[in-house]
Short mmCIF file of C-alpha atoms in Angstrom, two decimals:
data_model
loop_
_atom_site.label_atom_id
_atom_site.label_comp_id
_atom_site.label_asym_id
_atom_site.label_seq_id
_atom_site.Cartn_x
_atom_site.Cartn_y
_atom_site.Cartn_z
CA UNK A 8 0.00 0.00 0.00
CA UNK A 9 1.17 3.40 -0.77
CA UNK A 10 1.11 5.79 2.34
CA UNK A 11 -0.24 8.94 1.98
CA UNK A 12 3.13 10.97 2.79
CA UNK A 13 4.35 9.80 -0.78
CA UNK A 14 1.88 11.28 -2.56
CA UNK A 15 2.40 8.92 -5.21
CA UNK A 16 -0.32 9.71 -8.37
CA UNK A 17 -2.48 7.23 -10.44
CA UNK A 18 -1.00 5.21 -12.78
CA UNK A 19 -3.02 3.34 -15.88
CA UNK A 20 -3.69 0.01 -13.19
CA UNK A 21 -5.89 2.55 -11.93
CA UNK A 22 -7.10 4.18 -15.09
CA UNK A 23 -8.56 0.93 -16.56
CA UNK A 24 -10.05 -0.50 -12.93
CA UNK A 25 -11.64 2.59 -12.84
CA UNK A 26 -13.08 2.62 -16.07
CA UNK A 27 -14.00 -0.76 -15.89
CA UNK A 28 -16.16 -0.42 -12.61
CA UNK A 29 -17.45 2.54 -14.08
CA UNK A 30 -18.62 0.83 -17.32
CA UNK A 31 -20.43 -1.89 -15.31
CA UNK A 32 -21.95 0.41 -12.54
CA UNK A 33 -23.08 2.36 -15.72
CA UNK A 34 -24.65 -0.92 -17.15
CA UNK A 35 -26.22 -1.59 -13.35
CA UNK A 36 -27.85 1.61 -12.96
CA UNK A 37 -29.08 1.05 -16.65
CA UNK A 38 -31.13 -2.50 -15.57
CA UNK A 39 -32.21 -0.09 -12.77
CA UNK A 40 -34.12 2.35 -15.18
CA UNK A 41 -35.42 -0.61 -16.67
CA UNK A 42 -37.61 -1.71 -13.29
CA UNK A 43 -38.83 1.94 -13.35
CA UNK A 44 -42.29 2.65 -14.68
CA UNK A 45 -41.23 4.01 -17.98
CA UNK A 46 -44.62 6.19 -18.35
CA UNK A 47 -42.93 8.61 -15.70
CA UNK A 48 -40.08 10.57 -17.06
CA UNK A 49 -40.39 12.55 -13.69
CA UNK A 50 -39.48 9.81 -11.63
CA UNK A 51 -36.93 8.43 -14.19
CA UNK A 52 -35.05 11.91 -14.50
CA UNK A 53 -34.70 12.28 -10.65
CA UNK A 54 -33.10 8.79 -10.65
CA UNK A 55 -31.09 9.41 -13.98
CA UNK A 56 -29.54 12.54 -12.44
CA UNK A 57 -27.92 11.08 -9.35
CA UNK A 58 -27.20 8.08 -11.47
CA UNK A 59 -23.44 9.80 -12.61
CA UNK A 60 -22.92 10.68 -8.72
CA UNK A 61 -23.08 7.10 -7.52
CA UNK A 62 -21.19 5.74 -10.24
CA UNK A 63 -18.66 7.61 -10.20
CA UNK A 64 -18.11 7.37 -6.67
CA UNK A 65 -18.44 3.72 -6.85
CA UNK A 66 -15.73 3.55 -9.98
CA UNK A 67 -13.35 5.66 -7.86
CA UNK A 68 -13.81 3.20 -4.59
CA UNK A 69 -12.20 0.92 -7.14
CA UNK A 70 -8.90 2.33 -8.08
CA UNK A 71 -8.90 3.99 -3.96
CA UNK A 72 -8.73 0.41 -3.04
CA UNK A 73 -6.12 -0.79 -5.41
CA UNK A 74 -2.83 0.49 -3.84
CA UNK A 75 -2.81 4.09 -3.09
CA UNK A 76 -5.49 4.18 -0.67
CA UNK A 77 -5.13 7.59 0.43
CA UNK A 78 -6.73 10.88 -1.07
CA UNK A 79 -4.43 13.69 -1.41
CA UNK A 80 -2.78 11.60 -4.38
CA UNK A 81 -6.35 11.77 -6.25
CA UNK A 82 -6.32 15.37 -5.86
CA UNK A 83 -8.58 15.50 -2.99
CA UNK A 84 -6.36 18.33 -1.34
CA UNK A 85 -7.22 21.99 -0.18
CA UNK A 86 -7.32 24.74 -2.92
CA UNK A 87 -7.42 28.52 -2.65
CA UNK A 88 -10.55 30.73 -3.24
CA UNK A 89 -9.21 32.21 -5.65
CA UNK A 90 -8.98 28.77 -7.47
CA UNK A 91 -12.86 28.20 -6.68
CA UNK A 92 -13.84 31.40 -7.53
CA UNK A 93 -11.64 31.22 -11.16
CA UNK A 94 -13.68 28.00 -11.56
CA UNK A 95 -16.91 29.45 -10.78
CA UNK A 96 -16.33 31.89 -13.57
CA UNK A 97 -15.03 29.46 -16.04
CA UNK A 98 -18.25 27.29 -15.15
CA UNK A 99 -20.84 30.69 -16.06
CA UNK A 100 -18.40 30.11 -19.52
CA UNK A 101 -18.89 26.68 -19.78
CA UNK A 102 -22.22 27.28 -20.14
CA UNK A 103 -21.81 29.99 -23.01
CA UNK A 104 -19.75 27.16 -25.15
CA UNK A 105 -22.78 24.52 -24.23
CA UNK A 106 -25.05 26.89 -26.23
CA UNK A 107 -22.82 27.50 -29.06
CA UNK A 108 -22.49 24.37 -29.17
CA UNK A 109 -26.14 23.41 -28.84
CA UNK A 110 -27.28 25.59 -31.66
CA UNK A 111 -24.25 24.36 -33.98
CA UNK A 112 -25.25 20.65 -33.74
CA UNK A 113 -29.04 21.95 -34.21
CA UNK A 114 -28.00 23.86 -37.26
CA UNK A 115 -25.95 20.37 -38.76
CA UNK A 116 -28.41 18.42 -37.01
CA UNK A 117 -31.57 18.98 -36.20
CA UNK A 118 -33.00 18.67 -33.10
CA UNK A 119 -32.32 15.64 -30.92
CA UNK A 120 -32.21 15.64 -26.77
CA UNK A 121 -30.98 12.47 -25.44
CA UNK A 122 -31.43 13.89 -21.92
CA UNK A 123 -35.41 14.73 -21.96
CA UNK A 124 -35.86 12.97 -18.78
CA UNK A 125 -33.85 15.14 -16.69
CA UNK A 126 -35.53 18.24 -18.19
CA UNK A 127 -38.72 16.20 -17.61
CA UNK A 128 -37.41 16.32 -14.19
CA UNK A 129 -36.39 19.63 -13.59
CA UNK A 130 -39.03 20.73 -14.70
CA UNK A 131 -41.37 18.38 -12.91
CA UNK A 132 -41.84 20.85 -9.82
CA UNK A 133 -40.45 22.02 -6.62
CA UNK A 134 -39.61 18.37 -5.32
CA UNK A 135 -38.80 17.02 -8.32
CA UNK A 136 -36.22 19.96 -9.24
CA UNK A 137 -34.44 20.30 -5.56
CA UNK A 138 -33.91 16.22 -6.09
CA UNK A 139 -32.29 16.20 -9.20
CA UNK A 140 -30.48 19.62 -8.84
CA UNK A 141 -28.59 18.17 -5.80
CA UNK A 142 -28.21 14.87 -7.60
CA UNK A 143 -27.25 16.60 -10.96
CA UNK A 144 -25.40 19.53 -10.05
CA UNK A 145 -23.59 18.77 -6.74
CA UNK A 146 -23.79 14.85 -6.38
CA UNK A 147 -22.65 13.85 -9.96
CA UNK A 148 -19.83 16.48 -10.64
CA UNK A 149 -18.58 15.08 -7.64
CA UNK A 150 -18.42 11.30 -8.51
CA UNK A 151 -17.20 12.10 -12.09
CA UNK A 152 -14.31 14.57 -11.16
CA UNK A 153 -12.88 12.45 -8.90
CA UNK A 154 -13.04 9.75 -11.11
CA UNK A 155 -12.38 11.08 -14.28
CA UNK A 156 -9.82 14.18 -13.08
CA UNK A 157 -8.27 12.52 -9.78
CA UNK A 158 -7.56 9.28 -11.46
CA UNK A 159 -7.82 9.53 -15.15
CA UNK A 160 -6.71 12.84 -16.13
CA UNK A 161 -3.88 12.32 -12.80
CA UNK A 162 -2.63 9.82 -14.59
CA UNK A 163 -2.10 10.85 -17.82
CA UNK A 164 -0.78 14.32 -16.90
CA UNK A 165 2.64 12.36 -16.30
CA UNK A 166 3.15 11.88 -20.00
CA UNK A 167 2.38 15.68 -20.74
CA UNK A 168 -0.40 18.49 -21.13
CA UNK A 169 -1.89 16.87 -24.33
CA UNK A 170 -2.26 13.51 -22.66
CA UNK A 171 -3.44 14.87 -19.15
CA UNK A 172 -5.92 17.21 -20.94
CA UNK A 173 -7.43 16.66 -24.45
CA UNK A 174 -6.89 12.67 -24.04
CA UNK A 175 -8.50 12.74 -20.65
CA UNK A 176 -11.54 15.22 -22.36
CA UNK A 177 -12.02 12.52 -24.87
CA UNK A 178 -12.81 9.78 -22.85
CA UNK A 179 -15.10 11.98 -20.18
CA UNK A 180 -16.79 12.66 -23.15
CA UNK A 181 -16.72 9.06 -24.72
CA UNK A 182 -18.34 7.95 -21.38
CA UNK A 183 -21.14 10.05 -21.46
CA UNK A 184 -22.32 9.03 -25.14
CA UNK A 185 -22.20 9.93 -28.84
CA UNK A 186 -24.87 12.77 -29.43
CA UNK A 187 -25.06 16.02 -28.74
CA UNK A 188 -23.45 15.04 -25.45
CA UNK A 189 -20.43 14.10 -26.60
CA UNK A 190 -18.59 17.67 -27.95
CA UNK A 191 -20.33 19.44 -24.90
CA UNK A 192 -18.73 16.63 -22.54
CA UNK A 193 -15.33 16.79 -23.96
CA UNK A 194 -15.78 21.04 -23.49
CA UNK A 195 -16.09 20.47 -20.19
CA UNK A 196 -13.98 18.02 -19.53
CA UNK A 197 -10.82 20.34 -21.41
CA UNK A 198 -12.03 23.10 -19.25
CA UNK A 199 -11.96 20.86 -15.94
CA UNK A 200 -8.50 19.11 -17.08
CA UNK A 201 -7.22 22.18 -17.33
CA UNK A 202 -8.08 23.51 -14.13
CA UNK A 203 -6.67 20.29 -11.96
CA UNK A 204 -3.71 20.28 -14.02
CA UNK A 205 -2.93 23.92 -13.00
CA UNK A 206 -3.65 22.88 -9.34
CA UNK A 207 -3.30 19.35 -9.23
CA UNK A 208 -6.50 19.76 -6.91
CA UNK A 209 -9.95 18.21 -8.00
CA UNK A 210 -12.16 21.08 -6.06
CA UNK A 211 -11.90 24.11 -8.76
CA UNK A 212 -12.93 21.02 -11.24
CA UNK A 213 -16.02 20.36 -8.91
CA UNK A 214 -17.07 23.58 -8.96
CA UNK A 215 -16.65 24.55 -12.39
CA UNK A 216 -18.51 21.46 -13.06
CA UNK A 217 -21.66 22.00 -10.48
CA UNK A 218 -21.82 25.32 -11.63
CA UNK A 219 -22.46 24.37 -15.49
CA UNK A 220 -24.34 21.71 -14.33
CA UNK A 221 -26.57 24.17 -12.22
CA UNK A 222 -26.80 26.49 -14.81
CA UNK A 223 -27.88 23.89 -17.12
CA UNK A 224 -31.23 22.43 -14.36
CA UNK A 225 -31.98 26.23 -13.33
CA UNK A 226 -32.59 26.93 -17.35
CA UNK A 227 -34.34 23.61 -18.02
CA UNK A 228 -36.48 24.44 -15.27
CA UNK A 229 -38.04 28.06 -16.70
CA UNK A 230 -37.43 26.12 -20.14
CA UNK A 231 -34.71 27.65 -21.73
CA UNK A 232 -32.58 24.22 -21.85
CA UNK A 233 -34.17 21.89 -24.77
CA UNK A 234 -30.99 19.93 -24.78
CA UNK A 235 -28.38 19.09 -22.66
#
């Protein structure tokens, strides 16, 4: 086991346990929605939005447990304001680039919104929005940053900024789908990478990351988010 004084990062053993518990807690929580009434797109949008939180958290228990088995090697260490307050702003412009890009792949596209249910959700009324704002905008940034910034993008930052960075983007944003979903995932994920990288911390990538994801229930709530 690696203490915590050695502070010792990720290294791919983690990378692919990670990913792999991920992938099959993704598949799980799939089955799940299948036992749900699928007439209620209330209910299943409530459930979909803490959905990322738990499996995230359950794909990082896996790598946590490997070796390392401490936290401040994930990037679960203390940050300045000034970091969370940067990543609070670069969260408001996260959400700038998710419309660009929204109205780009309409343009090319047409309209398509793999995520209806969590509108349906967020929309669904005062319960049904305060449950799936604190699953999808505090519960699942959490379980995906520390997944895919403290162990996958921690990882790869050894081998350089294009590694750490746009390869880590690419496969946050291969995890959450091809659709619409996909550029707007690896946005994020670029803007997140780039954050932890500059402070090897995982908090300014929680933040940005609740803060787009906020931004993104509050406007699906008045309807002003069609798509994700």
């Amino acid at each position: 086991m690696i203490t915590d004084g050695r502070w010792q990062r990720p290294g791919w053993p983690e990378i692919l346990i990670g990913l792999v518990a991920y992938a099959a807690l993704l598949v799980s929580f799939g089955l799940l929605m299948g036992l749900l009434p699928s007439n209620d797109p209330v209910i299943l949008g409530v459930v979909g939005s803490t959905a990322g939180g738990f499996v995230g958290v359950g794909a990082f228990a896996a790598p946590y447990s490997l070796r390392i088995r401490a936290l401040r090697p994930f990037g679960i260490r203390p940050v300045s304001r000034r970091w969370l307050m940067t990543a609070t702003g670069v969260g408001i412009i996260g959400y700038g680039l998710n419309l660009i890009i929204q109205f780009t792949y309409q343009t090319w596209f047409g309209s398509n919104d793999p995520q209806s249910i969590l509108h349906a959700a967020a929309r669904g009324g005062p319960l049904p929005f305060l449950l799936s704002f604190l699953g999808g905008a505090i519960f699942t940034p959490f379980g995906e940053e520390i997944l895919f910034r403290g162990v996958v993008a921690n990882a790869l930052n050894r081998y350089g900024a294009f590694a750490g960075v746009v390869l880590s983007s690419i496969i946050f944003g291969l995890a959450h789908g091809v659709s619409v979903i996909l550029p707007v995932a690896i946005m994020v994920g670029l803007l997140s990478a780039i954050l932890f990288r500059a402070t090897g911390s995982v908090w300014p990538s929680v933040v940005l990351h609740c803060v787009y994801n906020g931004a993104n229930s509050i406007a699906s709530a008045f309807g002003f988010a069609p798509m994700p």
